[in-house]
Amino acid sequence: MTKIIQMRQVSKVTNGHEIISDLNMNVNQGEIYGFLGPNGAGKTTTMRMIANLIQPTSGKIELFGQLLTPTSYDIRKRIGSLIEYPILYENLTALANLEIHCEYMGFHDKKAIRDALELTGLTDTKGKLVKHFSIGMKQRLGLARAICTKPELLILDEPVNGLDPIGIQEQRELFRMLNREYGITLFISSHILQEIEYLADTIGVIQNGKLIKEVSMTQVRSQPSDYIEVVVTNSKKAVFVLENKMMITNFKVMDGRTIRIYQSDVTPVDVSRTLIENDIGLEALIKKELSLEEFFLETIHRGDTHA
Amino acid sequence: MLKLIKLEYRKAQLKALIISSILAIPILIYWCVYNKSGHPDGYDHYENAFADIHYFVSTTFAIIAAVFISKIVLEEYRSKTISILFTYPHSRRRLMIAKLIFISTFVFVSTIVSSGVIGTVFVVENLHTIADSWTNSLLMEEVIRTLLFAMATVGICLVSYYIGMLRKSVPATIIPPFLITVVSSDFYYGGSLSEIVWISIGWVVLGIVLAYMSIRKIEKSDIQ
């Protein structure tokens, strides 16, 4: 599969602080890549490096198979971006903002501007200056600007910020449509999994400047999502029994007394019987099903532990 | 490049600023011609009168240029629209040069036009009150001086651009041209033609060197 974005050992150091650390990432052509991480994890910095606004301290970034350098001007024609918050020319109208953007991008298609305004629901703004727009309208105009030149890659940093629930739903539909009908590759960041879990084909998780997991959602959904949770009096002894007597390897000690067993071939009856037989006090035992979010976070965590 | 310059004009909505800048001309006419630049006794020689006209015109348009720099360059940094501008498929250096060409051209042309208009009104109004006679050689010399002062004003404007960019501050952009013209008012605007030639060339060279220094590393600099 053709890679649209490839980052190899990319690091960024600012004022002596390493904001991005040896980041490796692959975004395939035609996919929606969800870039997930808490605030301050390094999502925006990564996106700014891809948009060529800041330079990596070390490592390589390839876009469309070409090495990204400060003078990669032509590549920029193939990218639409909305990074951090919508930065617009506030004293101009929505239409003027898009016209100027298209002029700079060397894109001359008036219909594309009208289409972008229509897709983002901004056709009624006419002579209204952007400074009088609500935050949600500015967000939509930022998106309209990003898509009006029909880019091959769309970089969107927390694109639903400031939108109401209906607006969020509309944006999701729009992203899907842009991806499926126009074949645009989307690289979307968020700090909330629910925002992108139903949208993304692949999710990359960044934490403290490191990409800790890159996983396809198909892979996540195909894995068993139920587990057995046991609360015991002696977790050390219980772990010994699980490992050596029941030969269970896929489990996790949550705290001093709670253990989660993810192995699908083990039943709650087997677990309770074996623990009791080995003189381990059993305070609770329950079979649970993970929500996608819980399961995803578990997957990441287990991935970390195994690594 | 012309396209980029036109986009600057359109983007920063400079029409209103240019019109209000042109309003400086009648105010300068009132001050330099009818108020004799604050000299109640008037002038005995055209040279003295023109030295004052050049001084007030240059100071006014150097400050107006600094306002343009604030509007066209610093405003982009302040409102962070520079991070949009630098995602376009153009060299950052080229984008900044387009801004500087626009500002420099405006300053050069407006300084010449203003000096020409104010000088003409002054000569017409004072043809019989000044002892000196108005000659063709005097006219030629004033035309040359006007061109040199216009060049120097562009140079001063580029110096203020450099200082403003260092601090990304509006006062740091506007105060230097004012101080420079005030400090150099006596020895420069009233100097001999040869002195003016060298000082004007000096300002232009200094301005170009500093402007180049401010954009030399811009391609690789991080935009926050």
Coordinates of C-alpha atoms in Angstrom, one line a residue:
Chain A
M1 CA 0.0 0.0 0.0
T2 CA 1.3 3.5 -0.9
K3 CA 2.4 5.5 2.1
I4 CA 1.3 9.1 2.1
I5 CA 3.1 10.0 5.3
Q6 CA 6.2 8.3 6.6
M7 CA 8.0 9.5 9.6
R8 CA 11.3 7.9 10.6
Q9 CA 12.9 8.4 14.0
V10 CA 11.6 12.0 14.0
S11 CA 12.5 14.0 17.1
K12 CA 11.9 17.6 17.9
V13 CA 13.7 19.5 20.7
T14 CA 12.6 23.0 21.7
N15 CA 14.3 25.0 24.4
G16 CA 16.1 21.9 25.5
H17 CA 12.9 19.9 25.9
E18 CA 12.3 16.9 23.7
I19 CA 8.7 17.3 22.5
I20 CA 8.8 14.5 20.0
S21 CA 10.9 11.5 20.5
D22 CA 12.0 9.0 17.8
L23 CA 8.6 9.0 16.2
N24 CA 7.9 6.4 13.5
M25 CA 4.6 6.6 11.8
N26 CA 2.9 5.4 8.6
V27 CA -0.2 6.8 7.0
N28 CA -1.5 4.9 4.0
Q29 CA -3.0 6.4 0.9
G30 CA -6.8 6.5 1.1
E31 CA -7.2 5.8 4.8
I32 CA -8.4 7.9 7.7
Y33 CA -5.7 7.9 10.3
G34 CA -6.7 8.9 13.8
F35 CA -3.9 10.5 15.8
L36 CA -4.9 10.0 19.4
G37 CA -3.2 11.4 22.5
P38 CA -3.8 13.5 25.6
N39 CA -3.3 17.3 25.5
G40 CA 0.3 18.1 25.3
A41 CA 1.3 14.7 24.0
G42 CA 2.9 16.2 20.8
K43 CA 0.0 15.9 18.3
T44 CA 0.1 19.5 17.1
T45 CA 3.9 19.6 17.0
T46 CA 3.8 16.5 14.8
M47 CA 1.2 18.0 12.5
R48 CA 3.1 21.3 12.3
M49 CA 6.2 19.3 11.2
I50 CA 4.2 17.6 8.5
A51 CA 2.8 21.0 7.3
N52 CA 6.4 22.2 7.2
L53 CA 5.8 25.0 9.7
I54 CA 8.5 23.7 12.0
Q55 CA 11.5 21.6 11.2
P56 CA 12.3 18.3 13.0
T57 CA 15.5 18.3 15.0
S58 CA 16.4 14.9 13.7
G59 CA 14.8 12.1 11.6
K60 CA 13.1 12.1 8.2
I61 CA 9.6 12.9 7.0
E62 CA 8.4 11.7 3.6
L63 CA 5.2 12.9 2.1
F64 CA 3.9 11.3 -1.1
G65 CA 7.2 9.4 -1.3
Q66 CA 9.3 12.6 -1.3
L67 CA 11.6 13.7 1.4
L68 CA 10.1 16.8 3.1
T69 CA 12.5 19.7 3.2
P70 CA 12.0 23.4 4.0
T71 CA 11.9 24.1 0.2
S72 CA 9.3 21.3 -0.7
Y73 CA 6.9 23.9 -2.2
D74 CA 5.1 21.7 -4.7
I75 CA 4.1 19.1 -2.0
R76 CA 2.2 21.9 -0.3
K77 CA -0.3 22.1 -3.2
R78 CA -1.4 18.5 -2.4
I79 CA -2.1 19.2 1.3
G80 CA -5.0 20.9 3.1
S81 CA -4.6 21.6 6.7
L82 CA -6.4 22.9 9.8
I83 CA -4.0 22.9 12.6
E84 CA -4.7 23.9 16.2
Y85 CA -7.5 26.4 15.7
P86 CA -8.8 28.1 12.6
I87 CA -6.6 31.0 11.8
L88 CA -8.4 33.2 9.3
Y89 CA -8.3 36.7 7.9
E90 CA -10.8 38.2 10.3
N91 CA -11.6 41.4 8.4
L92 CA -12.6 39.5 5.2
T93 CA -15.7 37.5 4.3
A94 CA -15.7 33.7 4.2
L95 CA -15.7 33.9 0.4
A96 CA -12.7 36.3 0.3
N97 CA -10.8 34.1 2.6
L98 CA -11.3 31.1 0.3
E99 CA -10.6 33.1 -2.9
I100 CA -7.3 34.4 -1.5
H101 CA -6.3 30.9 -0.3
C102 CA -7.0 29.5 -3.7
E103 CA -5.0 32.3 -5.4
Y104 CA -2.0 31.5 -3.2
M105 CA -2.4 27.8 -3.8
G106 CA -2.5 28.4 -7.6
F107 CA -5.9 26.7 -7.7
H108 CA -8.4 28.4 -10.0
D109 CA -11.8 26.8 -9.7
K110 CA -14.6 29.1 -8.5
K111 CA -17.0 26.1 -8.3
A112 CA -14.7 24.3 -5.8
I113 CA -15.0 27.4 -3.5
R114 CA -18.8 27.3 -3.7
D115 CA -18.8 23.5 -3.1
A116 CA -16.6 23.9 -0.1
L117 CA -18.9 26.6 1.4
E118 CA -21.9 24.4 0.7
L119 CA -20.3 21.3 2.2
T120 CA -19.5 23.2 5.4
G121 CA -22.9 25.0 5.5
L122 CA -21.5 28.5 5.1
T123 CA -23.3 29.6 2.0
D124 CA -25.5 32.0 3.9
T125 CA -22.7 34.1 5.3
K126 CA -22.4 36.4 2.2
G127 CA -21.1 39.8 3.3
K128 CA -20.5 38.9 7.0
L129 CA -17.0 39.4 8.1
V130 CA -15.2 36.5 9.7
K131 CA -14.6 38.4 12.9
H132 CA -18.4 38.2 13.5
F133 CA -18.5 34.5 13.1
S134 CA -19.1 32.1 16.0
I135 CA -16.3 29.7 17.0
G136 CA -18.2 26.8 15.3
M137 CA -18.5 28.8 12.0
K138 CA -14.8 29.7 12.1
Q139 CA -14.0 26.0 12.5
R140 CA -16.2 25.1 9.5
L141 CA -14.6 27.9 7.5
G142 CA -11.2 26.6 8.4
L143 CA -12.3 23.2 7.1
A144 CA -13.8 24.7 4.0
R145 CA -10.4 26.3 3.3
A146 CA -8.6 23.1 3.9
I147 CA -10.8 21.2 1.4
C148 CA -11.5 23.8 -1.3
T149 CA -8.4 23.0 -3.3
K150 CA -9.2 19.3 -3.3
P151 CA -6.1 18.1 -1.6
E152 CA -4.9 14.6 -1.6
L153 CA -4.0 14.8 2.1
L154 CA -6.0 16.5 4.7
I155 CA -4.4 17.3 8.1
L156 CA -6.9 18.2 10.7
D157 CA -6.0 19.0 14.3
E158 CA -8.9 18.5 16.7
P159 CA -11.4 19.4 13.9
V160 CA -14.6 19.2 15.9
N161 CA -13.5 21.6 18.6
G162 CA -16.1 24.2 19.1
L163 CA -18.8 22.4 17.3
D164 CA -22.2 21.4 18.7
P165 CA -23.3 17.7 18.6
I166 CA -25.1 18.1 15.3
G167 CA -22.1 19.9 13.8
I168 CA -19.8 17.1 15.0
Q169 CA -22.1 14.5 13.4
E170 CA -22.2 16.5 10.1
Q171 CA -18.4 16.8 10.2
R172 CA -18.0 13.1 10.6
E173 CA -20.2 12.5 7.6
L174 CA -18.2 15.0 5.7
F175 CA -14.9 13.4 6.5
R176 CA -16.3 10.0 5.5
M177 CA -17.6 11.4 2.2
L178 CA -14.3 13.2 1.5
N179 CA -12.5 9.9 2.1
R180 CA -14.8 7.6 0.2
E181 CA -15.9 9.8 -2.7
Y182 CA -12.8 11.9 -3.3
G183 CA -10.2 9.4 -2.1
I184 CA -8.7 12.0 0.3
T185 CA -6.3 10.6 2.9
L186 CA -7.3 12.1 6.3
F187 CA -4.9 12.5 9.2
I188 CA -7.0 13.6 12.1
S189 CA -5.9 14.2 15.7
S190 CA -8.0 14.1 18.8
H191 CA -7.6 13.6 22.5
I192 CA -11.0 11.8 22.7
L193 CA -11.2 8.3 21.3
Q194 CA -14.9 8.4 20.7
E195 CA -14.4 11.2 18.3
I196 CA -12.4 9.1 15.9
E197 CA -13.0 5.5 16.8
Y198 CA -15.9 5.1 14.4
L199 CA -14.1 7.2 11.7
A200 CA -10.6 6.0 11.6
D201 CA -9.1 3.0 9.8
T202 CA -5.9 3.2 11.7
I203 CA -5.2 4.8 15.1
G204 CA -1.8 5.9 16.2
V205 CA -1.5 6.7 19.9
I206 CA 1.0 9.3 21.0
Q207 CA 2.0 9.9 24.6
N208 CA 4.8 12.1 25.9
G209 CA 6.1 12.6 22.3
K210 CA 6.3 8.9 21.6
L211 CA 4.1 6.9 19.3
I212 CA 3.2 4.1 21.7
K213 CA 0.9 2.2 19.4
E214 CA -0.2 2.1 15.8
V215 CA -3.0 -0.3 15.2
S216 CA -5.7 -0.8 12.6
M217 CA -9.3 -0.6 13.8
T218 CA -10.1 -3.9 12.0
Q219 CA -7.5 -5.5 14.2
V220 CA -8.9 -3.9 17.3
R221 CA -12.5 -5.0 16.5
S222 CA -11.5 -8.5 15.6
Q223 CA -10.0 -9.3 18.9
P224 CA -12.0 -10.8 21.8
S225 CA -13.4 -8.0 23.9
D226 CA -14.5 -9.9 27.1
Y227 CA -12.5 -10.7 30.2
I228 CA -12.9 -12.2 33.6
E229 CA -12.2 -9.9 36.5
V230 CA -11.3 -11.5 39.9
V231 CA -10.8 -9.9 43.2
V232 CA -8.6 -12.0 45.4
T233 CA -7.1 -11.8 48.9
N234 CA -3.5 -12.5 47.7
S235 CA -2.8 -11.4 44.2
K236 CA 0.9 -12.6 44.2
K237 CA -0.2 -16.1 45.0
A238 CA -3.1 -15.8 42.5
V239 CA -0.7 -14.7 39.7
F240 CA 1.6 -17.7 40.5
V241 CA -1.4 -20.1 40.2
L242 CA -2.7 -18.5 37.0
E243 CA 0.7 -18.7 35.4
N244 CA 1.9 -22.1 36.6
K245 CA -1.1 -24.1 37.2
M246 CA -3.6 -22.8 34.7
M247 CA -0.9 -21.8 32.1
I248 CA -2.7 -18.4 31.6
T249 CA -0.4 -15.8 30.0
N250 CA -2.9 -13.1 28.9
F251 CA -3.9 -11.3 32.1
K252 CA -3.2 -8.1 33.9
V253 CA -2.9 -7.2 37.6
M254 CA -5.0 -4.0 37.9
D255 CA -4.2 -3.2 41.6
G256 CA -3.2 -5.1 44.7
R257 CA -6.2 -7.4 44.5
T258 CA -7.9 -7.2 41.1
I259 CA -6.7 -9.3 38.2
R260 CA -8.2 -9.2 34.7
I261 CA -7.9 -12.4 32.5
Y262 CA -8.3 -11.8 28.8
Q263 CA -7.6 -15.4 27.6
S264 CA -10.7 -16.6 25.8
D265 CA -10.3 -20.3 26.5
V266 CA -10.6 -19.9 30.2
T267 CA -14.0 -20.0 31.9
P268 CA -15.0 -18.3 35.2
V269 CA -15.8 -21.7 36.7
D270 CA -12.2 -23.0 36.0
V271 CA -10.7 -19.8 37.5
S272 CA -12.8 -19.9 40.7
R273 CA -12.2 -23.6 41.2
T274 CA -8.5 -23.5 40.8
L275 CA -8.0 -20.4 43.0
I276 CA -10.1 -21.9 45.8
E277 CA -8.3 -25.2 45.5
N278 CA -5.0 -23.3 46.1
D279 CA -6.3 -21.6 49.2
I280 CA -6.7 -18.2 47.6
G281 CA -9.6 -16.2 49.0
L282 CA -12.0 -15.1 46.3
E283 CA -13.9 -11.9 47.0
A284 CA -15.5 -11.4 43.6
L285 CA -15.5 -12.9 40.2
I286 CA -17.3 -11.5 37.2
K287 CA -17.2 -11.8 33.4
K288 CA -17.2 -8.4 31.7
E289 CA -17.3 -7.0 28.2
L290 CA -15.1 -4.1 27.3
S291 CA -16.5 -1.1 25.6
L292 CA -14.5 -0.3 22.5
E293 CA -12.8 2.5 24.3
E294 CA -11.8 0.4 27.3
F295 CA -10.7 -2.4 25.0
F296 CA -8.6 -0.1 22.9
L297 CA -6.9 1.4 26.0
E298 CA -6.4 -2.1 27.3
T299 CA -4.9 -3.2 24.0
I300 CA -2.5 -0.2 24.1
H301 CA -1.6 -0.9 27.7
R302 CA -1.1 -4.6 27.1
G303 CA 1.0 -3.7 24.0
D304 CA 3.2 -1.6 26.3
T305 CA 3.5 -4.3 28.9
H306 CA 4.5 -6.9 26.3
A307 CA 6.9 -4.6 24.7
Chain B
M1 CA 5.8 38.3 -7.7
L2 CA 3.3 40.8 -9.0
K3 CA 0.5 38.3 -8.1
L4 CA 1.9 38.0 -4.6
I5 CA 2.0 41.8 -4.2
K6 CA -1.6 42.1 -5.4
L7 CA -2.6 39.5 -2.9
E8 CA -0.9 41.4 -0.1
Y9 CA -2.9 44.5 -1.1
R10 CA -6.2 42.6 -1.2
K11 CA -5.5 40.6 2.0
A12 CA -4.5 43.5 4.2
Q13 CA -7.3 45.7 2.8
L14 CA -4.9 48.6 2.2
K15 CA -7.2 50.8 0.2
A16 CA -8.4 52.7 3.3
L17 CA -4.9 53.0 4.6
I18 CA -3.5 54.3 1.3
I19 CA -6.4 56.9 1.0
S20 CA -5.8 58.1 4.6
S21 CA -2.0 58.3 3.8
I22 CA -2.8 60.5 0.9
L23 CA -4.6 62.8 3.2
A24 CA -1.2 63.6 4.7
I25 CA -0.5 65.7 1.6
P26 CA -3.0 68.5 2.2
I27 CA -2.0 68.6 5.9
L28 CA 1.7 68.9 4.8
I29 CA 0.8 71.6 2.3
Y30 CA -0.9 73.6 5.1
W31 CA 2.1 73.1 7.4
C32 CA 4.9 73.6 5.0
V33 CA 3.4 76.2 2.6
Y34 CA 0.9 78.3 4.6
N35 CA 2.4 77.9 8.0
K36 CA 6.0 78.1 6.6
S37 CA 7.0 74.9 8.5
G38 CA 6.7 76.9 11.8
H39 CA 8.9 79.8 10.7
P40 CA 6.8 82.9 11.1
D41 CA 9.3 85.1 9.2
G42 CA 9.2 82.8 6.2
Y43 CA 12.3 82.0 4.0
D44 CA 14.9 84.0 2.2
H45 CA 16.1 81.0 0.1
Y46 CA 14.3 78.2 -1.6
E47 CA 17.0 75.7 -0.4
N48 CA 15.9 76.3 3.3
A49 CA 12.3 76.0 2.5
F50 CA 12.8 72.8 0.5
A51 CA 15.0 71.3 3.3
D52 CA 12.1 71.7 5.6
I53 CA 9.6 70.2 3.0
H54 CA 11.9 67.2 2.5
Y55 CA 12.3 66.7 6.2
F56 CA 8.6 66.8 7.0
V57 CA 7.6 64.7 3.9
S58 CA 10.3 62.0 4.7
T59 CA 9.4 61.9 8.4
T60 CA 5.7 61.6 7.6
F61 CA 6.0 58.9 5.1
A62 CA 8.7 57.0 7.0
I63 CA 6.2 56.8 9.9
I64 CA 3.4 55.9 7.5
A65 CA 5.6 53.1 6.1
A66 CA 6.2 51.8 9.6
V67 CA 2.4 51.7 10.0
F68 CA 2.2 49.7 6.8
I69 CA 4.9 47.3 8.1
S70 CA 2.9 46.8 11.2
K71 CA -0.2 46.1 9.2
I72 CA 1.3 43.9 6.5
V73 CA 4.0 42.0 8.4
L74 CA 3.6 42.2 12.2
E75 CA -0.1 41.8 12.0
E76 CA 0.4 38.5 10.3
Y77 CA 2.7 37.3 13.1
R78 CA 0.3 38.7 15.8
S79 CA -2.8 37.1 14.4
K80 CA -0.8 34.0 13.5
T81 CA -2.0 34.1 9.9
I82 CA 1.7 33.8 9.0
S83 CA 1.4 30.1 9.7
I84 CA -1.2 29.9 7.0
L85 CA 0.8 32.0 4.6
F86 CA 3.8 29.7 5.1
T87 CA 1.9 26.6 4.2
Y88 CA 1.4 27.9 0.6
P89 CA 3.5 26.6 -2.2
H90 CA 5.8 29.6 -2.3
S91 CA 9.2 30.3 -0.8
R92 CA 8.8 32.2 2.5
R93 CA 11.5 34.6 1.4
R94 CA 9.6 35.4 -1.8
L95 CA 6.4 36.0 0.3
M96 CA 8.3 38.4 2.6
I97 CA 10.0 40.2 -0.4
A98 CA 6.6 40.7 -2.0
K99 CA 5.5 42.5 1.2
L100 CA 8.7 44.6 1.3
I101 CA 8.5 45.5 -2.4
F102 CA 4.9 46.7 -1.9
I103 CA 5.8 48.9 1.1
S104 CA 9.0 50.2 -0.5
T105 CA 7.3 51.1 -3.7
F106 CA 4.5 52.9 -1.9
V107 CA 6.9 54.9 0.2
F108 CA 9.1 55.8 -2.7
V109 CA 6.3 56.9 -5.0
S110 CA 4.3 58.7 -2.2
T111 CA 7.4 60.6 -1.0
I112 CA 8.2 61.8 -4.6
V113 CA 4.6 62.7 -5.3
S114 CA 4.2 64.5 -2.0
S115 CA 7.4 66.5 -2.3
G116 CA 6.5 67.4 -5.9
V117 CA 3.0 68.6 -5.0
I118 CA 4.1 70.5 -1.9
G119 CA 7.1 72.0 -3.6
T120 CA 5.1 73.1 -6.6
V121 CA 2.5 74.8 -4.3
F122 CA 5.2 76.4 -2.3
V123 CA 6.9 77.9 -5.4
V124 CA 3.7 79.1 -6.8
E125 CA 2.6 80.7 -3.6
N126 CA 6.0 82.3 -2.8
L127 CA 7.3 83.2 -6.3
H128 CA 7.4 86.9 -5.4
T129 CA 8.1 86.8 -1.7
I130 CA 11.5 85.0 -1.8
A131 CA 14.5 87.0 -2.8
D132 CA 16.1 84.1 -4.8
S133 CA 14.9 83.6 -8.3
W134 CA 13.5 80.2 -9.2
T135 CA 15.7 78.8 -11.9
N136 CA 15.9 75.6 -13.9
S137 CA 19.1 74.5 -12.2
L138 CA 17.4 74.9 -8.8
L139 CA 14.5 72.8 -10.1
M140 CA 16.9 70.1 -11.3
E141 CA 18.7 70.0 -8.0
E142 CA 15.4 69.8 -6.1
V143 CA 14.3 66.9 -8.4
I144 CA 17.5 65.0 -7.6
R145 CA 17.2 65.7 -3.9
T146 CA 13.6 64.5 -4.0
L147 CA 14.7 61.2 -5.6
L148 CA 17.6 60.8 -3.1
F149 CA 15.4 61.5 -0.1
A150 CA 12.7 59.1 -1.4
M151 CA 15.4 56.4 -1.7
A152 CA 16.7 57.2 1.8
T153 CA 13.1 57.0 3.2
V154 CA 12.9 53.5 1.7
G155 CA 16.2 52.6 3.4
I156 CA 14.9 54.0 6.7
C157 CA 11.7 52.1 6.3
L158 CA 13.7 48.8 5.8
V159 CA 15.7 49.6 8.9
S160 CA 12.6 50.0 10.9
Y161 CA 11.3 46.7 9.4
Y162 CA 14.4 45.0 10.7
I163 CA 14.1 46.5 14.2
G164 CA 10.3 45.7 14.3
M165 CA 10.9 42.1 13.2
L166 CA 13.5 41.6 16.0
R167 CA 10.9 42.4 18.6
K168 CA 7.8 41.7 16.6
S169 CA 6.5 44.9 18.1
V170 CA 4.6 47.8 16.7
P171 CA 6.3 50.6 18.8
A172 CA 9.7 49.1 17.9
T173 CA 8.8 49.6 14.2
I174 CA 7.3 53.1 14.4
I175 CA 9.7 54.8 16.8
P176 CA 13.0 54.3 14.9
P177 CA 12.0 56.2 11.6
F178 CA 10.8 59.1 13.8
L179 CA 14.0 59.2 15.8
I180 CA 16.2 58.7 12.7
T181 CA 14.7 61.6 10.8
V182 CA 14.6 63.9 13.8
V183 CA 18.3 63.2 14.6
S184 CA 19.4 63.7 11.1
S185 CA 17.2 66.7 10.3
D186 CA 19.9 69.4 10.3
F187 CA 22.9 67.8 8.8
Y188 CA 21.1 65.6 6.3
Y189 CA 18.1 67.4 4.9
G190 CA 19.9 70.7 4.8
G191 CA 23.2 69.2 3.6
S192 CA 25.0 69.6 0.3
L193 CA 24.1 67.5 -2.7
S194 CA 27.2 65.3 -2.4
E195 CA 26.5 64.7 1.3
I196 CA 22.9 63.7 0.5
V197 CA 24.0 61.3 -2.2
W198 CA 26.3 59.4 0.1
I199 CA 24.0 59.4 3.1
S200 CA 21.0 58.3 0.9
I201 CA 23.0 55.5 -0.7
G202 CA 24.1 54.5 2.8
W203 CA 20.5 54.3 4.1
V204 CA 19.4 52.2 1.1
V205 CA 22.4 49.8 1.5
L206 CA 21.9 49.5 5.2
G207 CA 18.2 49.0 4.7
I208 CA 18.7 46.3 2.1
V209 CA 21.4 44.5 4.2
L210 CA 19.2 44.5 7.3
A211 CA 16.1 43.4 5.4
Y212 CA 18.1 40.6 3.9
M213 CA 19.4 39.6 7.4
S214 CA 15.9 39.4 8.7
I215 CA 14.7 37.0 6.0
R216 CA 18.0 35.1 5.5
K217 CA 17.0 32.2 7.7
I218 CA 13.3 32.4 7.4
E219 CA 12.9 29.3 5.3
K220 CA 14.1 27.1 8.1
S221 CA 12.8 29.0 11.1
D222 CA 10.0 27.5 13.2
I223 CA 6.7 29.2 13.1
Q224 CA 4.8 28.9 16.4

